[in-house]
Coordinates of N, CA and C in Angstrom, one line a residue:
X150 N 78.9 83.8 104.2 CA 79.6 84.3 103.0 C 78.7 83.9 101.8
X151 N 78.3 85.0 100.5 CA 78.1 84.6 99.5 C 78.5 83.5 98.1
X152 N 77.3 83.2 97.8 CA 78.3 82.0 97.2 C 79.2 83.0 96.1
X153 N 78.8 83.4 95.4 CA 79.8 84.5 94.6 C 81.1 84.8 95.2
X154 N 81.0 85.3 96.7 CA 82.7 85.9 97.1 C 82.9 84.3 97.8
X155 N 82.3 83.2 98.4 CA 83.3 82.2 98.0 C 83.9 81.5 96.9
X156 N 82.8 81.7 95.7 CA 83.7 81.3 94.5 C 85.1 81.9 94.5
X157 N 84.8 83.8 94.5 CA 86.4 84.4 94.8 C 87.3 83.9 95.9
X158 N 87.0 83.4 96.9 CA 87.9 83.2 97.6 C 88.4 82.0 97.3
X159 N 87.6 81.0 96.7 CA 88.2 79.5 96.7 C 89.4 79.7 95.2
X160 N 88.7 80.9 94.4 CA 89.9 81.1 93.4 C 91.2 81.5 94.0
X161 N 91.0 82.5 94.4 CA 92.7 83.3 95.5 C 93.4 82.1 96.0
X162 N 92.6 81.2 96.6 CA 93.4 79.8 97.1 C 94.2 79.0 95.9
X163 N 93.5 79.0 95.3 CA 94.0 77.9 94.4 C 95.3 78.8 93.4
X164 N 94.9 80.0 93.0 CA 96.1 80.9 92.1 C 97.4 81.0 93.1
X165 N 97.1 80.8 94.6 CA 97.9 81.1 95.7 C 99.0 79.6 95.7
X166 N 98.0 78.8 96.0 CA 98.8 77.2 95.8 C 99.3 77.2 94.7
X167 N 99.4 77.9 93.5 CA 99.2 77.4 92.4 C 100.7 78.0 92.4
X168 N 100.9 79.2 92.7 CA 101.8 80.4 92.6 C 103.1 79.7 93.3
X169 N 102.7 79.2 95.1 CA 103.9 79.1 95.7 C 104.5 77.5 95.1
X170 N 103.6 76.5 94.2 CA 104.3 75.3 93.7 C 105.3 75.8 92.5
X171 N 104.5 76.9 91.6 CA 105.0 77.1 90.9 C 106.9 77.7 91.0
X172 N 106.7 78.3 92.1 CA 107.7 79.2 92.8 C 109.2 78.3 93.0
X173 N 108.1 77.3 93.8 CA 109.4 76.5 94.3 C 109.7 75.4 93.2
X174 N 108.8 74.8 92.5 CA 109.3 73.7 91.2 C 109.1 74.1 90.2
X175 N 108.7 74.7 89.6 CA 108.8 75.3 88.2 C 107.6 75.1 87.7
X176 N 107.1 75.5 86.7 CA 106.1 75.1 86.2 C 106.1 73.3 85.3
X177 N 107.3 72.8 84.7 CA 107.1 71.3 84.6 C 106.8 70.3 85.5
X178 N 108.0 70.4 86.6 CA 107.6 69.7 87.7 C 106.1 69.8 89.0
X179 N 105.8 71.0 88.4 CA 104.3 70.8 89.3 C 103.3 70.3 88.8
X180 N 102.7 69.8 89.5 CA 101.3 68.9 89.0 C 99.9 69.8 89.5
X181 N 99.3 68.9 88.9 CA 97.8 70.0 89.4 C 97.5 68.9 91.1
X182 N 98.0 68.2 91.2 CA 97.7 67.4 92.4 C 98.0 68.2 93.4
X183 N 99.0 68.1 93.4 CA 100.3 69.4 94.1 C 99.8 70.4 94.3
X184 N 99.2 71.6 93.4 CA 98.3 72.3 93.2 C 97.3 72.4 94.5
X185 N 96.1 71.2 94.2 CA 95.2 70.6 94.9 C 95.3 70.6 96.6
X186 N 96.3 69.6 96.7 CA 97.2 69.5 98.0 C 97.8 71.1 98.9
X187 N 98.3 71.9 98.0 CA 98.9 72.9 98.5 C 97.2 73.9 98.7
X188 N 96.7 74.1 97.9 CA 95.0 75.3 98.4 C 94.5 74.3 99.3
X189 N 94.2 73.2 99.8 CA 93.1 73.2 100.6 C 91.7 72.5 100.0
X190 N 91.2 72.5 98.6 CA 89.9 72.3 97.2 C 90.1 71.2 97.0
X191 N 88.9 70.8 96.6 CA 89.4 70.0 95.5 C 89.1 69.8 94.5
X192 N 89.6 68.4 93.9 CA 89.9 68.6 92.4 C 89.0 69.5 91.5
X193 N 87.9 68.9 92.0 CA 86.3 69.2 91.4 C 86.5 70.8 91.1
X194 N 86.9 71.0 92.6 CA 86.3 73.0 92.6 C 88.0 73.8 91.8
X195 N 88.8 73.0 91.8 CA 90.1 73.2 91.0 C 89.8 73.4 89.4
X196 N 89.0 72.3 88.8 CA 88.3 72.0 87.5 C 87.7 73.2 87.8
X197 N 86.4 73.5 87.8 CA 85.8 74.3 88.1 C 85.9 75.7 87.6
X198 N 87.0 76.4 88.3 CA 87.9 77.5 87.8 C 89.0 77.6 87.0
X199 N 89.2 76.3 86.7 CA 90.7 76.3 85.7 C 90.6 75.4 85.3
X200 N 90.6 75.0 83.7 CA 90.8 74.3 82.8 C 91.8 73.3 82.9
X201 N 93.1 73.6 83.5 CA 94.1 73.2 82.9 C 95.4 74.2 83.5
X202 N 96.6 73.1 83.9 CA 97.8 73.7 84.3 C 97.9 74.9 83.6
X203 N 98.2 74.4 82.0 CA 98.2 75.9 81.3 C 97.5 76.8 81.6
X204 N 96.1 77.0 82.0 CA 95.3 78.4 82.3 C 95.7 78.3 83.4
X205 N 96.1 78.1 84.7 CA 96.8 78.6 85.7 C 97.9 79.3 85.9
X206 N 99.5 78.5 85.1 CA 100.3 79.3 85.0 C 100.0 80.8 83.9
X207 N 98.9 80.8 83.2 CA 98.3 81.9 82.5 C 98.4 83.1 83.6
X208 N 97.1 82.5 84.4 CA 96.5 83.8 85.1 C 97.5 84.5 86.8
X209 N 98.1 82.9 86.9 CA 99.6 83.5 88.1 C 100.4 84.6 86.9
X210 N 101.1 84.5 86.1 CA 101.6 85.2 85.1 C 100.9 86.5 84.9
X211 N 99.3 86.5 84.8 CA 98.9 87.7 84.8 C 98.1 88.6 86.1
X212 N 98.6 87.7 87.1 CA 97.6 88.4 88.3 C 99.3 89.1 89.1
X213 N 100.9 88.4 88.6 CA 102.0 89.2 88.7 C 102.4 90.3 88.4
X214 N 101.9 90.2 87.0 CA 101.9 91.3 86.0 C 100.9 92.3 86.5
X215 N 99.8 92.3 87.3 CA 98.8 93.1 87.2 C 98.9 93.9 88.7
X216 N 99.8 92.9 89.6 CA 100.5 93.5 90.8 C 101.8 94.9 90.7
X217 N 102.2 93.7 89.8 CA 103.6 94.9 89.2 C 103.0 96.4 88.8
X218 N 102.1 96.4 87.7 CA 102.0 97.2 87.0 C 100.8 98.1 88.0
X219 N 100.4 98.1 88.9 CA 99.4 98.5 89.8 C 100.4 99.7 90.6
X220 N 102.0 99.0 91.5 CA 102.7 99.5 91.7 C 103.3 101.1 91.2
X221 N 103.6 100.4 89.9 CA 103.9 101.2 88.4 C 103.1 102.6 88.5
X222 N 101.7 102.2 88.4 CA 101.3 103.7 88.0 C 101.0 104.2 89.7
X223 N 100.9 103.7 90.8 CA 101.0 104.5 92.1 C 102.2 105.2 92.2
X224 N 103.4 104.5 91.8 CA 104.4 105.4 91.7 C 104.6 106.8 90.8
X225 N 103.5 106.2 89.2 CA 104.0 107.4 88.2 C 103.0 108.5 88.9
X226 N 101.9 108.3 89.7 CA 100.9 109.5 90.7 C 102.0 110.2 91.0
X227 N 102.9 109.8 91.8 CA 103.5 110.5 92.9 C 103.9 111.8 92.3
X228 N 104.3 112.1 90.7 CA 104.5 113.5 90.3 C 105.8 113.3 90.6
X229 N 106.7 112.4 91.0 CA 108.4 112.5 91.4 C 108.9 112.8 89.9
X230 N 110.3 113.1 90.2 CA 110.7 113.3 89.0 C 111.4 111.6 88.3
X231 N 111.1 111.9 87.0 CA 111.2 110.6 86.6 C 112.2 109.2 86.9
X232 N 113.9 110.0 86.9 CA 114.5 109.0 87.7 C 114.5 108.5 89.4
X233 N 113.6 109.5 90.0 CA 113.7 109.0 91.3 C 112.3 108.3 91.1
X234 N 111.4 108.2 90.5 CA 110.4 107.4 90.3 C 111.2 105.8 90.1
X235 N 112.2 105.7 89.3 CA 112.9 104.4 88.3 C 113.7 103.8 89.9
X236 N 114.3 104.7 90.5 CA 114.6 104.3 91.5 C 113.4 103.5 93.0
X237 N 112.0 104.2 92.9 CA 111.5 103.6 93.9 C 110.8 102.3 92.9
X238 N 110.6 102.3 91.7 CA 110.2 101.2 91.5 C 111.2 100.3 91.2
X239 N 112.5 100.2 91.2 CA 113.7 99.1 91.7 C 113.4 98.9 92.7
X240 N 113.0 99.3 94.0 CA 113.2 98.6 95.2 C 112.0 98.1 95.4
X241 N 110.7 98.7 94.7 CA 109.6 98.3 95.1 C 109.5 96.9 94.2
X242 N 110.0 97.0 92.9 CA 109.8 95.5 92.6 C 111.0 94.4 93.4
X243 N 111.7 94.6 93.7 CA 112.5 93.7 94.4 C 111.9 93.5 95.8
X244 N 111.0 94.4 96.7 CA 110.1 93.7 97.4 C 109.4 93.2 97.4
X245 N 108.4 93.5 96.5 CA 107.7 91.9 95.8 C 108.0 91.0 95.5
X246 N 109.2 90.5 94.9 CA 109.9 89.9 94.5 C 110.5 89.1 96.0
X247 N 110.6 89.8 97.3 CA 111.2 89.0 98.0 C 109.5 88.6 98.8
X248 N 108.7 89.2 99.0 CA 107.7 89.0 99.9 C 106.6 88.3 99.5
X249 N 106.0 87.8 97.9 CA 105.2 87.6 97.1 C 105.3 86.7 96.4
X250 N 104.6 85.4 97.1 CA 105.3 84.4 96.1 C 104.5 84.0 94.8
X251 N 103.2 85.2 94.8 CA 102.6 85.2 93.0 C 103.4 86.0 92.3
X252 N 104.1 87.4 92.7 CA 105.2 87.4 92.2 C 106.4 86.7 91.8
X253 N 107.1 86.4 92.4 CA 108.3 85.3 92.1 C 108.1 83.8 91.6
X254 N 106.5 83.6 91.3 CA 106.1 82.6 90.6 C 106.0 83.0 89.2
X255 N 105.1 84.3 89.0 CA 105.1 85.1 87.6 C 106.2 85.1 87.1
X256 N 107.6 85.4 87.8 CA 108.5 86.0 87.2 C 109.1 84.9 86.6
X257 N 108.9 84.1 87.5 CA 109.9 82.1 87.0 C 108.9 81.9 85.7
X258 N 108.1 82.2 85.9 CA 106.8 81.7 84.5 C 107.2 81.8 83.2
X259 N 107.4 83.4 83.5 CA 107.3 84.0 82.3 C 108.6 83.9 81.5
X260 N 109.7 83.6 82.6 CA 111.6 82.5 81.9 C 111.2 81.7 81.4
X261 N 110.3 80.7 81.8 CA 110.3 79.1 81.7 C 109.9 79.2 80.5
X262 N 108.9 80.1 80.1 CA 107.9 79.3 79.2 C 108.0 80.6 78.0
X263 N 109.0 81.6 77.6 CA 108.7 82.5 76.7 C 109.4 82.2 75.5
X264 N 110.4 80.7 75.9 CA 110.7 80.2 74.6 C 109.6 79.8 73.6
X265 N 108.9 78.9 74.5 CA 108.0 78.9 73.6 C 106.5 79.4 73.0
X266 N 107.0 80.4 74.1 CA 105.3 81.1 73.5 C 105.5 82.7 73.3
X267 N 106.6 83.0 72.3 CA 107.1 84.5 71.9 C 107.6 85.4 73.1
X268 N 107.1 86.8 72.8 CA 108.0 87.4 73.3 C 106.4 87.7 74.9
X269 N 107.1 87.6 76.1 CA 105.6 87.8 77.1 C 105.6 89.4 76.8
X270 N 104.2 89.6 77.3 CA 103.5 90.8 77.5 C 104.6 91.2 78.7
X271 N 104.2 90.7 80.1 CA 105.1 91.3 80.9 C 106.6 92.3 80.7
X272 N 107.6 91.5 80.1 CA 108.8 92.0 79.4 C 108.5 93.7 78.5
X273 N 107.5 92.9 77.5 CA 107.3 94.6 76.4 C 106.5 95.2 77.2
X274 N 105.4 94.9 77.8 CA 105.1 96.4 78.7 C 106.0 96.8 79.4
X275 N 107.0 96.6 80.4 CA 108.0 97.0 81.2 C 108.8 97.5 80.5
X276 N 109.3 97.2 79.1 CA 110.3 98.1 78.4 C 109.7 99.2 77.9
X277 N 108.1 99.1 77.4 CA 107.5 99.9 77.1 C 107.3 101.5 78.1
X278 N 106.9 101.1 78.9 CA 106.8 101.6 80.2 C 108.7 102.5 80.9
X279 N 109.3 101.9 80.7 CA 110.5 102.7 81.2 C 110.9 103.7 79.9
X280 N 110.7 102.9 78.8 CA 111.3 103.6 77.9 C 110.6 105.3 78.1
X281 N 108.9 105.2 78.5 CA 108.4 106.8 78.5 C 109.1 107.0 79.7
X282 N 109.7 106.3 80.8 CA 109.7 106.8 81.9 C 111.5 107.6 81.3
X283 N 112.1 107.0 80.8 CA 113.0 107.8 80.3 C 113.4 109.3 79.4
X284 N 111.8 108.7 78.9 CA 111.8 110.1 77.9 C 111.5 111.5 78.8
X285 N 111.0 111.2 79.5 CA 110.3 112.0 81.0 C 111.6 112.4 81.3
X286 N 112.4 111.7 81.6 CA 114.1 111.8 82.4 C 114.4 113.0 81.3
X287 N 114.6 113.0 80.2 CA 115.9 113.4 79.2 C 114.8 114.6 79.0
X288 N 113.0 114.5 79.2 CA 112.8 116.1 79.1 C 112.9 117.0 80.3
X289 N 112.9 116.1 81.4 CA 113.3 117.1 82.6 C 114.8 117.5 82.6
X290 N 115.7 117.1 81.9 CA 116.8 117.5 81.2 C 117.9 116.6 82.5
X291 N 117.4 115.6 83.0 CA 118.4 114.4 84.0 C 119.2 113.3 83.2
X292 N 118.9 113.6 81.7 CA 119.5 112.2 81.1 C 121.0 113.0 80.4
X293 N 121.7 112.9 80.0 CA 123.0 112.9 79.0 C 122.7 113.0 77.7
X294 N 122.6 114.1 77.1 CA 122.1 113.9 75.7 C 122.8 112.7 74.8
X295 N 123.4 112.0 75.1 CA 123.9 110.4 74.2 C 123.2 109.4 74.3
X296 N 122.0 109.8 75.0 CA 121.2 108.5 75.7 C 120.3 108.3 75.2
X297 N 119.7 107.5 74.9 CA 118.6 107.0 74.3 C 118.0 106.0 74.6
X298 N 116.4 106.5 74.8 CA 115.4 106.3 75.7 C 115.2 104.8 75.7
X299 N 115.1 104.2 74.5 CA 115.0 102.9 74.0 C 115.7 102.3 74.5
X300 N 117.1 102.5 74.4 CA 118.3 101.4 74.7 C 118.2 101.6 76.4
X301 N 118.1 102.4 76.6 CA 117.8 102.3 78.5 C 117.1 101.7 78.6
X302 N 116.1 101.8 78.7 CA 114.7 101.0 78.9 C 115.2 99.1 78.9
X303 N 115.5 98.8 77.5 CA 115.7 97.2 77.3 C 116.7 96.8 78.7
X304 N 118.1 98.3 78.2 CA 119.2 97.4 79.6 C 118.8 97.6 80.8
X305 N 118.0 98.5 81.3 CA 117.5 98.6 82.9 C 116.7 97.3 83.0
X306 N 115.8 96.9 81.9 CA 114.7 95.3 82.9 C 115.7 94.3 82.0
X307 N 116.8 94.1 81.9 CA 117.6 93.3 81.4 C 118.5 92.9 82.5
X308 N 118.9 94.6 83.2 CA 120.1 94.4 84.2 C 119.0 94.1 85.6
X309 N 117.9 94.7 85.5 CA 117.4 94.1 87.2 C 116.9 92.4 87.2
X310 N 116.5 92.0 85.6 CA 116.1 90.7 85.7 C 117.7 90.0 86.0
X311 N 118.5 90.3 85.4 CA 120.0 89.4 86.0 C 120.6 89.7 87.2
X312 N 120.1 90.6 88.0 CA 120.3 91.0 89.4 C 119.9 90.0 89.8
X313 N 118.4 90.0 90.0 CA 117.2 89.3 90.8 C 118.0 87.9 90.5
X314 N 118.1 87.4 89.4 CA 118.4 85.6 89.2 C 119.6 85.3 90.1
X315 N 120.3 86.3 89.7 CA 122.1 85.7 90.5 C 122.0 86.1 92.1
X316 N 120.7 86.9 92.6 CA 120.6 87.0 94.1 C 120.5 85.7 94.3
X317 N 119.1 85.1 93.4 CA 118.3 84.2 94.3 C 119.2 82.7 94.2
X318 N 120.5 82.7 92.9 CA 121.2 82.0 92.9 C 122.4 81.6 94.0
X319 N 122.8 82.8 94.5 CA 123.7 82.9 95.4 C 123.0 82.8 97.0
X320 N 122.2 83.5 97.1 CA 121.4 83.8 98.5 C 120.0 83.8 98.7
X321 N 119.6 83.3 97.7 CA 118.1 82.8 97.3 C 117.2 84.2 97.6
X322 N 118.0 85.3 97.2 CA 117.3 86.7 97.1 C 117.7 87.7 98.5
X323 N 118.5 87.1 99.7 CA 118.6 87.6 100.9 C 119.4 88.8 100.7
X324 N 120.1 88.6 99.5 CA 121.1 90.2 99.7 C 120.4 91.2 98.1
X325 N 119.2 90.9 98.1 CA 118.5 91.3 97.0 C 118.8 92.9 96.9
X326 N 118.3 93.4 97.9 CA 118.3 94.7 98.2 C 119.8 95.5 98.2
X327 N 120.7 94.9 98.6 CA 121.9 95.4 98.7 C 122.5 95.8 97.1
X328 N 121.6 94.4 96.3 CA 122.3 94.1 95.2 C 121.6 95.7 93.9
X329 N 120.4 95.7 94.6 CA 119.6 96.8 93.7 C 120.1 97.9 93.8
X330 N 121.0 98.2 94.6 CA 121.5 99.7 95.4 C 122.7 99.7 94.7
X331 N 123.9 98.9 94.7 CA 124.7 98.7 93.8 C 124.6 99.0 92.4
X332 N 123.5 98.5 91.8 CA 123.3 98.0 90.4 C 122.7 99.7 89.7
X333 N 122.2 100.6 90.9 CA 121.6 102.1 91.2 C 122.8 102.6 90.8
X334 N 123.8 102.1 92.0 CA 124.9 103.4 91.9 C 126.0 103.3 91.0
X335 N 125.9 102.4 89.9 CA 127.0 102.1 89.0 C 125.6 103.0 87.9
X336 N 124.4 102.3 87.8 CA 123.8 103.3 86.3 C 123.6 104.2 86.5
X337 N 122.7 105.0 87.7 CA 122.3 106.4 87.8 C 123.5 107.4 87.2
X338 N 124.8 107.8 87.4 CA 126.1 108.4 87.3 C 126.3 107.9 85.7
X339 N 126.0 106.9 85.2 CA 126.5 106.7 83.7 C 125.4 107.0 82.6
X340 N 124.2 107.5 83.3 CA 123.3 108.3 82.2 C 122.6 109.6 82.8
X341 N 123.4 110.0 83.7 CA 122.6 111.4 84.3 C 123.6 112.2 83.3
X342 N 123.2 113.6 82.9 CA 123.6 114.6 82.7 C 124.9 115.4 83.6
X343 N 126.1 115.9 83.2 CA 127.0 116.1 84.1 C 126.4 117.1 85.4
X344 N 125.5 118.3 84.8 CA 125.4 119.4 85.4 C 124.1 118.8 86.8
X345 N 123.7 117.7 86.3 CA 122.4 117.0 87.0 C 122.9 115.9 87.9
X346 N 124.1 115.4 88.5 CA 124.4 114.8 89.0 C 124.8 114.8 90.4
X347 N 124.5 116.3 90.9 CA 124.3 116.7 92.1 C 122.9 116.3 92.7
X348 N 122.0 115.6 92.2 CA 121.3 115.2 92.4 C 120.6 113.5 92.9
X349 N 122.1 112.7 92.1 CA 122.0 111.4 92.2 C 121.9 111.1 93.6
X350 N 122.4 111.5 94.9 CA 122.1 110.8 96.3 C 120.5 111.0 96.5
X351 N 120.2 112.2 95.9 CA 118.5 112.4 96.6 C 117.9 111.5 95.9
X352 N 118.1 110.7 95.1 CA 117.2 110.2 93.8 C 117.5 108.6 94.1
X353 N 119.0 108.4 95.0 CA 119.1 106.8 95.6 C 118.4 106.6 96.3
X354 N 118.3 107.2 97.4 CA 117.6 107.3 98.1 C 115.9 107.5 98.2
X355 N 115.4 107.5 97.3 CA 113.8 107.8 97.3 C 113.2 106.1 97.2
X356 N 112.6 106.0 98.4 CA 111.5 105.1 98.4 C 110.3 105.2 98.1
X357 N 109.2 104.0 97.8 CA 107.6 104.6 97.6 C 107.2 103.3 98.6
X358 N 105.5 103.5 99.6 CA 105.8 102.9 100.4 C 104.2 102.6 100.0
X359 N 103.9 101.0 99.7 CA 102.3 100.6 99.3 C 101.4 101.4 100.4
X360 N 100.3 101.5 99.3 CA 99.2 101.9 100.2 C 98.7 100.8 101.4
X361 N 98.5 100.7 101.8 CA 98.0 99.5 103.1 C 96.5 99.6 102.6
X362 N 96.2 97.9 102.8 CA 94.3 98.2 102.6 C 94.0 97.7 101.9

């Protein structure tokens, strides 16, 4: 192996350890020891590539973000129509969310720590991002003319981020999925258009399924 792709690999280790301590204790309670202990490195080669807890919880935060949003635009390819796009990427982030623990490390991150470090990137891109995915909705003529693109946008990553908490609260995420299908079939029907709502089973129903590779 080159030393170059083992520098990459001994990084993947450590953002990986870094991710699942993060996941399970929060970012206060983990140490960089912990850290250390959970990759396999050590300290030295820990130092090395990271400064500092803080630049770790940084780059788990953005290598979650950079998972999510990778998802995001494979989905916006597909050419679907915009709300059955909103629908595969509900379920697709709630499998990451159950299968990825640099996901569900990102996601605890970016709670823990947005008091005090403003508003995250994560959050406004995602509002940013639905908000067009909405405007898309209401020009393909699927939205309710009372609806507005903006205010959807905030309460859709508002209502899945308080899904996902009270899953992982109650069933530590095991009825996750159940809970996203539910949380579908109460909003899809309260912002579709009346004449367009012959539509809402095809649009529950639409999955997107990662590339493999």
């Amino acid at each position: 192996m080159a030393k170059q792709e083992r520098a990459f690999v001994t990084r993947q280790q450590i953002i990986r350890a870094a991710a699942e301590s993060f996941d399970v204790t929060g970012y206060e309670r983990t140490t960089l020891s912990d850290i250390v202990d959970g990759s396999g490195v050590t300290k030295g080669a820990l130092y090395f590539h990271f400064k500092s807890k803080d630049e770790l919880g940084a780059v788990v935060i953005e290598e979650q973000h950079a998972i999510s949003m990778a998802a995001a635009a494979e989905i916006h390819a597909t050419g679907a129509p915009a709300l059955e796009q909103l629908v595969m990427l509900a379920y697709e982030m709630g499998r990451q969310v159950i299968e990825d623990p640099v996901v569900r490390a990102g996601i605890r991150l970016t709670l823990e720590l947005s008091a005090a470090e403003g508003p995250p990137k994560p959050y406004v891109d995602w509002i940013s991002g639905l908000d067009q995915l909405f405007r898309d909705a209401a020009a393909e003529g699927d939205l309710a003319d009372t609806m507005d693109a903006a205010h959807l946008a905030r309460y859709f990553v508002s209502a899945f981020t308080g899904v996902q908490l009270v899953s992982n609260v109650l069933t530590q995420r095991q009825d996750l999925e159940s809970r996203i299908e539910q949380m579908l079939e109460i909003f899809l029907p309260s912002i579709m258009a009346p004449r367009r709502r012959r539509r809402i089973d095809s649009y529950r129903h639409a999955r997107w399924v990662p590339t493999q590779g």
